[in-house]
Short mmCIF file of C-alpha atoms in Angstrom, two decimals:
data_model
loop_
_atom_site.label_atom_id
_atom_site.label_comp_id
_atom_site.label_asym_id
_atom_site.label_seq_id
_atom_site.Cartn_x
_atom_site.Cartn_y
_atom_site.Cartn_z
CA MET A 1055 90.81 79.49 156.78
CA LEU A 1056 91.54 78.26 153.24
CA GLY A 1057 90.30 74.79 152.41
CA ALA A 1058 92.22 72.21 150.42
CA CYS A 1059 91.91 72.31 146.65
CA ASP A 1060 90.03 69.53 144.91
CA PHE A 1061 92.04 69.13 141.70
CA ASN A 1062 89.45 66.77 140.25
CA THR A 1063 86.94 69.62 140.01
CA MET A 1064 89.27 72.24 138.50
CA GLU A 1065 88.42 73.45 134.99
CA GLN A 1066 90.41 72.00 132.14
CA VAL A 1067 93.01 74.43 130.79
CA PHE A 1068 93.41 74.68 127.02
CA GLU A 1069 96.71 75.82 125.58
CA ARG A 1070 96.36 78.18 122.64
CA ALA A 1071 97.69 76.90 119.32
CA MET A 1072 100.70 78.74 117.91
CA ALA A 1073 101.48 79.84 114.36
CA VAL A 1074 104.49 81.30 112.62
CA SER A 1075 103.87 84.84 111.37
CA ASP A 1076 105.84 86.82 108.82
CA ASP A 1077 108.31 89.57 109.63
CA PRO A 1078 106.19 92.76 109.97
CA SER A 1079 108.53 94.53 107.52
CA LYS A 1080 108.19 91.87 104.78
CA TYR A 1081 105.14 93.42 103.11
CA SER A 1082 105.18 96.86 104.71
CA LYS A 1083 106.40 98.64 101.55
CA VAL A 1084 103.93 97.04 99.13
CA PHE A 1085 101.15 99.51 99.89
CA SER A 1086 103.25 102.28 101.42
CA THR A 1087 102.87 105.74 99.90
CA GLY A 1088 106.19 106.90 101.34
CA ARG A 1089 106.67 110.63 101.39
CA ARG A 1090 103.41 111.85 99.95
CA SER A 1091 103.12 114.43 97.18
CA TYR A 1092 99.88 115.32 95.40
CA VAL A 1093 101.33 117.40 92.56
CA ARG A 1094 101.40 114.44 90.13
CA GLN A 1095 98.80 113.63 87.52
CA PHE A 1096 96.98 110.29 87.49
CA ASN A 1097 97.93 109.57 83.87
CA GLU A 1098 101.31 108.37 85.16
CA LEU A 1099 99.53 105.72 87.23
CA TYR A 1100 97.55 104.54 84.21
CA TYR A 1101 100.70 104.33 82.07
CA ALA A 1102 102.50 102.34 84.76
CA ARG A 1103 99.51 99.96 84.99
CA LEU A 1104 99.27 99.43 81.24
CA ASN A 1105 103.01 98.91 80.80
CA GLU A 1106 103.18 96.34 83.60
CA LEU A 1107 100.05 94.35 82.76
CA LYS A 1108 100.22 94.45 78.95
CA PRO A 1109 102.85 91.66 78.61
CA HIS A 1110 100.75 89.35 80.80
CA VAL A 1111 97.60 90.15 78.82
CA LEU A 1112 99.41 89.42 75.56
CA THR A 1113 100.62 86.08 76.93
CA HIS A 1114 97.07 85.02 77.77
CA ALA A 1115 95.76 86.37 74.45
CA ALA A 1116 98.32 84.26 72.57
CA ARG A 1117 97.19 81.19 74.53
CA ARG A 1118 93.53 81.89 73.90
CA TRP A 1119 93.60 82.97 70.26
CA GLY A 1120 97.02 81.93 68.96
CA GLY A 1121 95.74 78.71 67.42
CA LYS A 1122 93.16 80.66 65.42
CA ASN A 1123 95.82 82.68 63.52
CA MET A 1124 94.52 85.94 64.95
CA THR A 1125 96.76 88.94 64.48
CA HIS A 1126 97.63 91.53 67.10
CA THR A 1127 97.29 95.21 66.25
CA LEU A 1128 99.84 97.16 68.27
CA LYS A 1129 97.84 100.39 68.65
CA VAL A 1130 94.09 100.72 69.13
CA LEU A 1131 93.92 103.47 66.49
CA ASN A 1132 95.66 101.29 63.89
CA VAL A 1133 92.79 98.82 63.56
CA GLU A 1134 91.86 98.25 59.92
CA ALA A 1135 88.32 97.75 58.66
CA ASP A 1136 87.03 94.20 58.08
CA GLU A 1137 90.09 92.62 59.72
CA THR A 1138 89.59 90.39 62.75
CA THR A 1139 92.32 91.25 65.23
CA TYR A 1140 92.94 91.80 68.90
CA ILE A 1141 94.04 94.94 70.67
CA VAL A 1142 95.24 95.62 74.23
CA GLY A 1143 94.50 98.65 76.34
CA THR A 1144 92.83 100.06 79.42
CA VAL A 1145 89.05 99.97 79.71
CA PHE A 1146 87.36 103.31 80.33
CA ILE A 1147 83.63 103.68 80.95
CA ASP A 1148 82.07 107.07 80.28
CA SER A 1149 78.89 107.32 82.36
CA ASN A 1150 76.89 110.19 83.77
CA LYS A 1151 76.27 108.02 86.83
CA LYS A 1152 79.88 108.27 87.96
CA PRO A 1153 80.75 110.78 90.72
CA SER A 1154 82.17 114.14 89.69
CA THR A 1155 84.29 116.10 92.14
CA LEU A 1156 83.92 119.26 90.04
CA ASP A 1157 80.13 119.04 90.23
CA GLN A 1158 80.40 118.52 93.96
CA VAL A 1159 82.55 121.63 94.40
CA GLU A 1160 79.99 123.64 92.45
CA LYS A 1161 77.17 122.45 94.72
CA GLU A 1162 78.91 122.72 98.08
CA HIS A 1163 81.43 124.94 99.79
CA TRP A 1164 83.25 122.03 101.34
CA ILE A 1165 84.92 119.06 99.65
CA SER A 1166 83.93 115.85 101.41
CA ASP A 1167 83.78 112.20 100.44
CA PRO A 1168 82.52 111.69 96.87
CA GLU A 1169 78.84 110.99 96.42
CA ILE A 1170 78.12 107.28 96.17
CA SER A 1171 76.04 106.08 93.22
CA ASP A 1172 74.03 102.88 93.21
CA GLY A 1173 75.56 101.88 89.87
CA TYR A 1174 77.62 103.28 87.03
CA ARG A 1175 76.25 101.11 84.20
CA ASN A 1176 72.64 101.19 83.05
CA GLY A 1177 72.90 100.75 79.29
CA THR A 1178 73.44 104.42 78.45
CA GLU A 1179 77.19 104.50 79.13
CA THR A 1180 79.95 104.33 76.52
CA VAL A 1181 82.79 101.81 76.86
CA TYR A 1182 86.23 102.57 75.43
CA LEU A 1183 89.60 100.83 75.17
CA GLU A 1184 92.51 103.22 75.26
CA ASP A 1185 96.30 103.15 75.05
CA GLU A 1186 99.01 105.76 74.47
CA SER A 1187 97.76 106.32 70.89
CA GLY A 1188 94.14 107.13 71.76
CA ARG A 1189 90.84 105.36 72.40
CA ILE A 1190 88.33 103.32 70.45
CA ARG A 1191 84.70 102.63 71.34
CA LEU A 1192 83.79 99.05 72.21
CA VAL A 1193 80.40 97.69 71.11
CA GLY A 1194 78.59 94.38 70.85
CA ASP A 1195 76.74 91.86 72.98
CA VAL A 1196 79.97 90.69 74.63
CA VAL A 1197 80.56 94.21 75.95
CA ASP A 1198 76.97 94.62 77.13
CA GLN A 1199 76.91 91.25 78.91
CA SER A 1200 80.35 91.31 80.53
CA LEU A 1201 81.54 92.81 83.78
CA LEU A 1202 83.83 95.63 82.69
CA VAL A 1203 85.30 98.11 85.14
CA SER A 1204 87.14 101.32 84.37
CA GLY A 1205 90.86 100.68 84.71
CA ILE A 1206 90.99 97.00 83.72
CA VAL A 1207 93.78 96.18 81.26
CA ALA A 1208 92.35 93.74 78.73
CA ALA A 1209 92.70 92.28 75.25
CA MET A 1210 89.70 92.59 72.93
CA LEU A 1211 89.19 90.36 69.88
CA GLY A 1212 86.96 91.67 67.12
CA LYS A 1213 86.79 93.93 64.10
CA GLU A 1214 86.15 97.57 63.27
CA THR A 1215 82.61 98.58 62.33
CA PRO A 1216 81.71 101.09 59.57
CA ASP A 1217 81.24 103.87 62.13
CA GLY A 1218 84.76 103.37 63.54
CA SER A 1219 83.79 101.42 66.67
CA PHE A 1220 85.27 98.03 67.58
CA GLU A 1221 82.81 95.14 67.79
CA VAL A 1222 84.08 92.72 70.41
CA ALA A 1223 83.72 88.98 69.91
CA ASP A 1224 85.83 87.83 72.88
CA MET A 1225 88.08 89.24 75.58
CA CYS A 1226 90.78 88.11 77.98
CA PHE A 1227 92.74 89.54 80.90
CA ALA A 1228 96.13 89.29 82.58
CA GLY A 1229 95.23 86.19 84.59
CA MET A 1230 96.35 85.29 88.08
CA PRO A 1231 100.04 85.80 88.91
CA PRO A 1232 102.33 82.98 90.12
CA GLN A 1233 101.69 81.44 93.51
CA THR A 1234 103.97 79.86 96.10
CA ALA A 1235 103.23 76.35 97.31
CA LEU A 1236 100.69 76.15 100.11
CA ALA A 1237 102.26 75.11 103.39
CA SER A 1238 100.93 71.97 105.02
CA VAL A 1239 99.26 72.36 108.41
CA ALA A 1240 98.80 69.12 110.34
CA GLU A 1241 96.27 70.32 112.91
CA ASP A 1242 93.30 72.66 112.99
CA LYS A 1243 94.39 76.28 113.20
CA TYR A 1244 92.01 79.14 112.60
CA VAL A 1245 92.24 82.73 111.44
CA ALA A 1246 89.34 84.82 112.74
CA PHE A 1247 88.13 87.61 110.44
CA VAL A 1248 86.15 90.48 111.96
CA SER A 1249 84.94 93.62 110.21
CA GLY A 1250 82.72 96.60 110.91
CA LEU A 1251 82.66 96.74 114.69
CA SER A 1252 81.61 100.38 114.16
CA ALA A 1253 81.97 101.41 117.78
CA THR A 1254 80.05 104.60 118.52
CA VAL A 1255 80.33 107.40 121.05
CA GLU A 1256 76.97 106.42 122.51
CA CYS A 1257 77.97 102.78 123.03
CA PRO A 1258 81.69 102.07 122.51
CA VAL A 1259 81.50 98.38 123.43
CA THR A 1260 78.21 96.59 122.83
CA LEU A 1261 77.27 93.37 124.59
CA GLU A 1262 77.87 91.45 121.35
CA MET A 1263 81.35 92.96 121.11
CA GLN A 1264 82.06 91.88 124.67
CA LEU A 1265 80.91 88.35 123.87
CA LEU A 1266 83.22 88.38 120.84
CA ALA A 1267 86.20 89.44 122.93
CA GLU A 1268 85.54 86.73 125.50
CA TYR A 1269 85.18 84.16 122.73
CA LEU A 1270 88.47 85.13 121.09
CA CYS A 1271 90.22 85.11 124.46
CA GLY A 1272 88.82 81.66 125.25
CA THR A 1273 86.80 82.62 128.31
CA LEU A 1274 83.24 82.49 126.92
CA GLY A 1275 80.81 79.74 127.84
CA PRO A 1276 81.33 76.32 129.35
CA VAL A 1277 84.61 74.42 129.07
CA SER A 1278 83.18 72.24 126.29
CA HIS A 1279 82.97 75.32 124.04
CA ARG A 1280 86.59 76.40 124.46
CA PRO A 1281 88.70 73.98 122.41
CA LEU A 1282 87.92 75.76 119.12
CA PRO A 1283 88.73 79.32 120.34
CA ALA A 1284 92.02 77.93 121.64
CA GLN A 1285 92.89 76.99 118.05
CA ILE A 1286 92.53 80.58 116.79
CA VAL A 1287 96.08 81.69 115.94
CA GLN A 1288 95.37 85.08 114.35
CA VAL A 1289 92.61 87.68 114.54
CA VAL A 1290 92.21 90.19 111.69
CA VAL A 1291 89.97 93.24 112.06
CA ALA A 1292 89.26 94.26 108.46
CA GLY A 1293 88.21 97.88 108.72
CA ASP A 1294 85.64 100.16 110.35
CA VAL A 1295 86.49 99.51 113.96
CA LEU A 1296 85.07 102.97 114.71
CA SER A 1297 82.01 104.93 113.62
CA LEU A 1298 83.02 108.51 114.33
CA PRO A 1299 80.46 111.31 114.47
CA THR A 1300 80.61 113.85 111.65
CA PRO A 1301 82.72 116.83 112.79
CA PRO A 1302 81.33 120.36 112.41
CA LEU A 1303 82.22 122.02 109.10
CA GLY A 1304 84.12 125.26 109.16
CA HIS A 1305 84.97 127.52 112.04
CA THR A 1306 82.56 127.95 114.91
CA GLU A 1307 82.74 129.94 118.10
CA ASP A 1308 80.65 127.40 119.97
CA ALA A 1309 83.07 125.48 122.18
CA ARG A 1310 80.59 122.63 122.54
CA ALA A 1311 80.61 122.04 118.77
CA ASN A 1312 84.40 121.73 118.83
CA ASP A 1313 84.50 119.51 121.88
CA ARG A 1314 86.06 116.19 120.87
CA SER A 1315 86.32 114.71 124.34
CA ALA A 1316 83.62 112.15 123.52
CA VAL A 1317 85.65 110.96 120.51
CA SER A 1318 88.76 110.71 122.67
CA ALA A 1319 86.85 108.59 125.16
CA LEU A 1320 85.62 106.35 122.32
CA VAL A 1321 89.15 105.82 121.00
CA SER A 1322 90.41 105.05 124.51
CA ALA A 1323 87.63 102.51 125.06
CA ILE A 1324 88.39 100.72 121.75
CA ASP A 1325 92.10 100.77 122.54
CA SER A 1326 91.37 98.99 125.82
CA TYR A 1327 88.98 96.58 124.11
CA LEU A 1328 91.46 95.57 121.41
CA ALA A 1329 94.32 95.37 123.93
CA ASP A 1330 92.40 92.73 125.89
CA ILE A 1331 92.21 90.63 122.72
CA ALA A 1332 95.83 91.26 121.72
CA ALA A 1333 96.92 90.05 125.16
CA ALA A 1334 95.49 86.62 124.34
CA VAL A 1335 95.90 86.18 120.57
CA PRO A 1336 97.81 87.93 117.74
CA LEU A 1337 95.71 90.81 116.38
CA ALA A 1338 96.06 92.69 113.08
CA LEU A 1339 94.07 95.90 112.54
CA MET A 1340 93.29 97.41 109.14
CA PRO A 1341 91.66 100.83 108.62
CA GLY A 1342 88.36 101.21 106.82
CA ALA A 1343 86.23 103.95 105.29
CA GLN A 1344 84.92 105.10 108.70
CA ASP A 1345 88.21 105.00 110.57
CA PRO A 1346 90.53 107.96 111.27
CA ALA A 1347 92.87 107.24 108.35
CA ASP A 1348 93.44 108.35 104.76
CA THR A 1349 90.33 108.64 102.62
CA SER A 1350 92.20 107.48 99.53
CA LEU A 1351 93.64 104.01 98.97
CA PRO A 1352 95.92 102.53 99.98
CA GLN A 1353 94.99 103.64 103.48
CA GLN A 1354 98.08 103.78 105.64
CA PRO A 1355 98.14 102.05 109.06
CA ILE A 1356 96.20 103.86 111.77
CA HIS A 1357 98.69 105.88 113.79
CA PRO A 1358 100.02 103.91 116.79
CA SER A 1359 99.48 106.89 119.10
CA MET A 1360 95.77 106.04 119.02
CA PHE A 1361 96.47 102.65 120.56
CA ALA A 1362 98.64 103.31 123.57
CA GLN A 1363 97.57 100.07 125.27
CA CYS A 1364 97.58 97.86 122.17
CA LYS A 1365 101.09 98.80 121.10
CA GLN A 1366 102.45 97.41 124.37
CA TYR A 1367 101.81 93.93 122.95
CA SER A 1368 104.11 92.56 120.25
CA ALA A 1369 101.16 90.51 118.96
CA PHE A 1370 99.37 93.71 117.87
CA ARG A 1371 99.97 94.97 114.33
CA SER A 1372 98.50 98.00 112.61
CA LEU A 1373 98.33 97.28 108.87
CA SER A 1374 97.50 99.22 105.74
CA ASN A 1375 94.37 98.72 103.63
CA PRO A 1376 94.87 96.68 101.47
CA ALA A 1377 97.48 94.56 103.24
CA PHE A 1378 99.45 91.33 103.01
CA LEU A 1379 100.33 89.09 105.93
CA GLU A 1380 101.50 85.52 106.37
CA VAL A 1381 100.29 82.96 108.89
CA ASP A 1382 101.98 79.53 109.00
CA GLY A 1383 103.15 79.82 105.41
CA HIS A 1384 99.75 80.97 104.11
CA VAL A 1385 99.86 84.28 102.25
CA LEU A 1386 96.79 86.37 103.08
CA LEU A 1387 95.73 89.44 101.12
CA GLY A 1388 93.02 91.57 102.66
CA SER A 1389 90.88 94.59 101.93
CA SER A 1390 88.40 96.48 104.07
CA GLY A 1391 85.95 96.39 101.18
CA GLN A 1392 85.99 99.76 99.41
CA ASN A 1393 87.55 98.32 96.26
CA VAL A 1394 85.00 95.50 95.88
CA ASP A 1395 82.11 97.83 96.74
CA ASP A 1396 83.15 100.09 93.86
CA ILE A 1397 83.58 97.17 91.45
CA ALA A 1398 80.00 96.17 92.31
CA ARG A 1399 78.76 99.52 91.01
CA TYR A 1400 79.87 98.50 87.51
CA VAL A 1401 77.66 95.41 87.50
CA MET A 1402 74.76 95.54 85.06
CA TYR A 1403 71.31 94.83 86.51
CA PRO A 1404 69.35 93.13 83.69
CA ASN A 1405 66.92 91.33 86.01
CA ASN A 1406 66.55 93.91 88.77
CA GLY A 1407 69.25 92.20 90.80
CA PRO A 1408 73.05 91.88 90.86
CA THR A 1409 74.53 89.12 88.74
CA ASP A 1410 77.64 88.61 90.87
CA SER A 1411 78.10 88.39 94.63
CA PRO A 1412 80.88 90.40 96.31
CA CYS A 1413 82.77 87.13 96.73
CA GLU A 1414 82.57 86.45 92.98
CA LEU A 1415 83.61 90.02 92.18
CA ALA A 1416 86.66 89.71 94.42
CA ALA A 1417 87.57 86.45 92.67
CA LYS A 1418 87.29 88.13 89.26
CA SER A 1419 89.65 90.90 90.31
CA LEU A 1420 92.31 88.24 90.91
CA GLN A 1421 91.84 87.16 87.28
CA TRP A 1422 92.42 90.77 86.26
CA ARG A 1423 95.63 90.70 88.36
CA HIS A 1424 94.46 94.00 89.85
CA ILE A 1425 92.38 94.38 93.02
CA ALA A 1426 91.36 98.04 92.60
CA PRO A 1427 91.03 98.76 88.86
CA SER A 1428 88.47 101.56 89.33
CA ALA A 1429 91.07 103.67 91.16
CA PRO A 1430 91.53 106.53 90.50
CA ASP A 1431 88.51 106.93 88.20
CA THR A 1432 85.72 106.26 90.71
CA LEU A 1433 87.75 105.15 93.74
CA TRP A 1434 90.02 107.66 95.39
CA CYS A 1435 93.68 106.65 95.51
CA TYR A 1436 97.12 108.17 95.93
CA PRO A 1437 98.70 109.40 92.64
CA PHE A 1438 101.58 106.94 92.28
CA SER A 1439 103.92 107.83 89.42
CA ASP A 1440 106.26 104.88 88.91
CA ARG A 1441 104.18 101.90 90.02
CA ASP A 1442 100.68 100.64 90.67
CA PRO A 1443 100.63 98.87 94.06
CA PHE A 1444 97.24 97.28 93.37
CA ILE A 1445 98.76 95.05 90.67
CA LEU A 1446 99.37 91.60 92.11
CA ALA A 1447 102.90 90.21 91.85
CA GLN A 1448 101.84 86.95 93.48
CA SER A 1449 98.58 85.13 94.02
CA PRO A 1450 97.64 84.95 97.69
CA HIS A 1451 96.40 81.72 99.21
CA VAL A 1452 93.57 83.67 100.85
CA TYR A 1453 91.89 86.90 99.74
CA PHE A 1454 89.51 88.33 102.34
CA VAL A 1455 87.25 91.34 101.92
CA GLY A 1456 85.64 93.12 104.87
CA GLY A 1457 82.64 95.40 105.19
CA GLN A 1458 80.14 93.17 103.37
CA ASP A 1459 76.49 92.47 104.12
CA LEU A 1460 76.81 88.69 104.37
CA PRO A 1461 79.55 86.11 104.97
CA ASP A 1462 80.54 84.06 101.95
CA SER A 1463 83.43 82.03 100.60
CA GLY A 1464 84.51 80.89 97.16
CA GLU A 1465 87.62 80.31 95.12
CA ALA A 1466 89.60 81.68 92.21
CA ARG A 1467 91.61 79.33 90.00
CA GLY A 1468 94.36 80.32 87.60
CA SER A 1469 95.46 78.73 84.34
CA ASP A 1470 98.73 77.53 85.89
CA GLY A 1471 97.25 75.79 88.92
CA GLN A 1472 96.84 78.81 91.20
CA HIS A 1473 94.12 78.40 93.80
CA THR A 1474 92.97 81.19 96.09
CA THR A 1475 90.28 80.95 98.76
CA VAL A 1476 88.13 84.08 98.68
CA VAL A 1477 86.30 85.16 101.85
CA THR A 1478 83.87 88.01 102.40
CA VAL A 1479 83.54 89.20 105.99
CA PRO A 1480 80.23 90.72 107.16
CA LYS A 1481 79.79 93.90 109.15
CA PHE A 1482 79.75 92.82 112.78
CA SER A 1483 77.60 95.77 113.86
CA LYS A 1484 74.82 94.52 111.55
CA THR A 1485 75.22 90.72 111.68
CA HIS A 1486 77.13 90.03 114.94
CA CYS A 1487 78.97 87.43 112.90
CA ILE A 1488 82.64 86.57 112.30
CA VAL A 1489 84.31 84.16 109.88
CA LEU A 1490 86.79 81.46 110.90
CA LEU A 1491 89.16 80.03 108.27
CA ASN A 1492 90.76 76.67 109.02
CA LEU A 1493 94.33 76.72 107.71
CA ARG A 1494 94.45 72.92 107.64
CA ASN A 1495 91.72 72.42 105.02
CA MET A 1496 90.96 76.03 103.92
CA LYS A 1497 87.31 75.66 104.95
CA CYS A 1498 85.29 78.52 106.40
CA THR A 1499 82.77 78.56 109.23
CA THR A 1500 80.87 81.41 110.86
CA VAL A 1501 80.23 82.21 114.51
CA GLN A 1502 77.32 84.45 115.46
CA PHE A 1503 76.89 86.21 118.81
CA SER A 1504 73.52 87.00 120.31
CA ALA A 1505 72.79 88.91 123.49
CA THR A 1506 69.09 87.98 123.54
CA ASN A 1507 69.66 84.86 125.62
CA VAL A 1508 72.24 86.36 127.96
#
């Protein structure tokens, strides 16, 4: 016989906060490759980049050096000796540390991901500035002490040396693009950033992952711990949700080597895992370097057929990498980390340690108005012919980067009042940590999950 309910002892129910999201189609074409064709040359991408960014670089150069009566030389090869001037072009770094696909083909029978170098700059490289007329070598302490990445469009102030090089005294970039006004949020609302779940065949859902899901769904721990999870209005998984085993190369007669049933079971388990979260809170999924998606950037959304359970929920979205999305009037730009990882390889190491954190590198890329300048030189990307999608047309309010070793936050400020909060999201499989961003005050906090006390 059922007893009467004692309503005084029932658990308190928390209602999840709500946020207004953008139309899924609003930013879908920004990083779309459309109908793909790989017959084009990458020089078209470089020309499109230079032509689009050059006017912005010239504007900032005029602001920076205009009061000093500095002249602008239109072509890099037209620089005259003993004349202080500034030139605009694309930075190119010639280094034997950079990966070479041709060398890789010579060494192996199979083309795979490019070899990853620890760093491309060690003092032996040559730095050039090039435009449609040619290239000129850049020299001087400013060049040696500055973070320069292949593909940046920049203005260089200096003069020609007797040997035909260009000694740089100062430099400037395109600067941050315009930014829309930041929407006001009256109450605490959080965006949860997760990256690098790296689910494996051996253990698709770890105990820490299960704790994370329960936390995001608002069912973890005592009632006193649940008000904050109830204020999470968006979850973003920034890359590497899977860690797939390396498939066998070439043809083999061994059926066991070609058996992919374990991978299918892994994908099904992650689909179920993410669907449980999407049933409780809006979830956006971006592909990463380890996921079953394009190797080259921009990675297109993971095919919805892999997420039969997730796609039943309207709150689930499969995004590209990089990707834009809006939450309550806040424009978020995100990357799964490959672009910032490659920028880090251009950092000089004068004191046996990096001079810039990944968060600082991401902030600098906003000042360049380009989030993946090293593509296609050292970062694989699609050969666009008429545009460069990595050029920023607007400054986001938040720029998050996944796949990093540690959580961090910072800011990038533009000359016209732009202000972007920059967030680096750690690999969950290594740190068991996520980052929460409060949309009310743009402050970040971390939450770490431990199974040792469970």
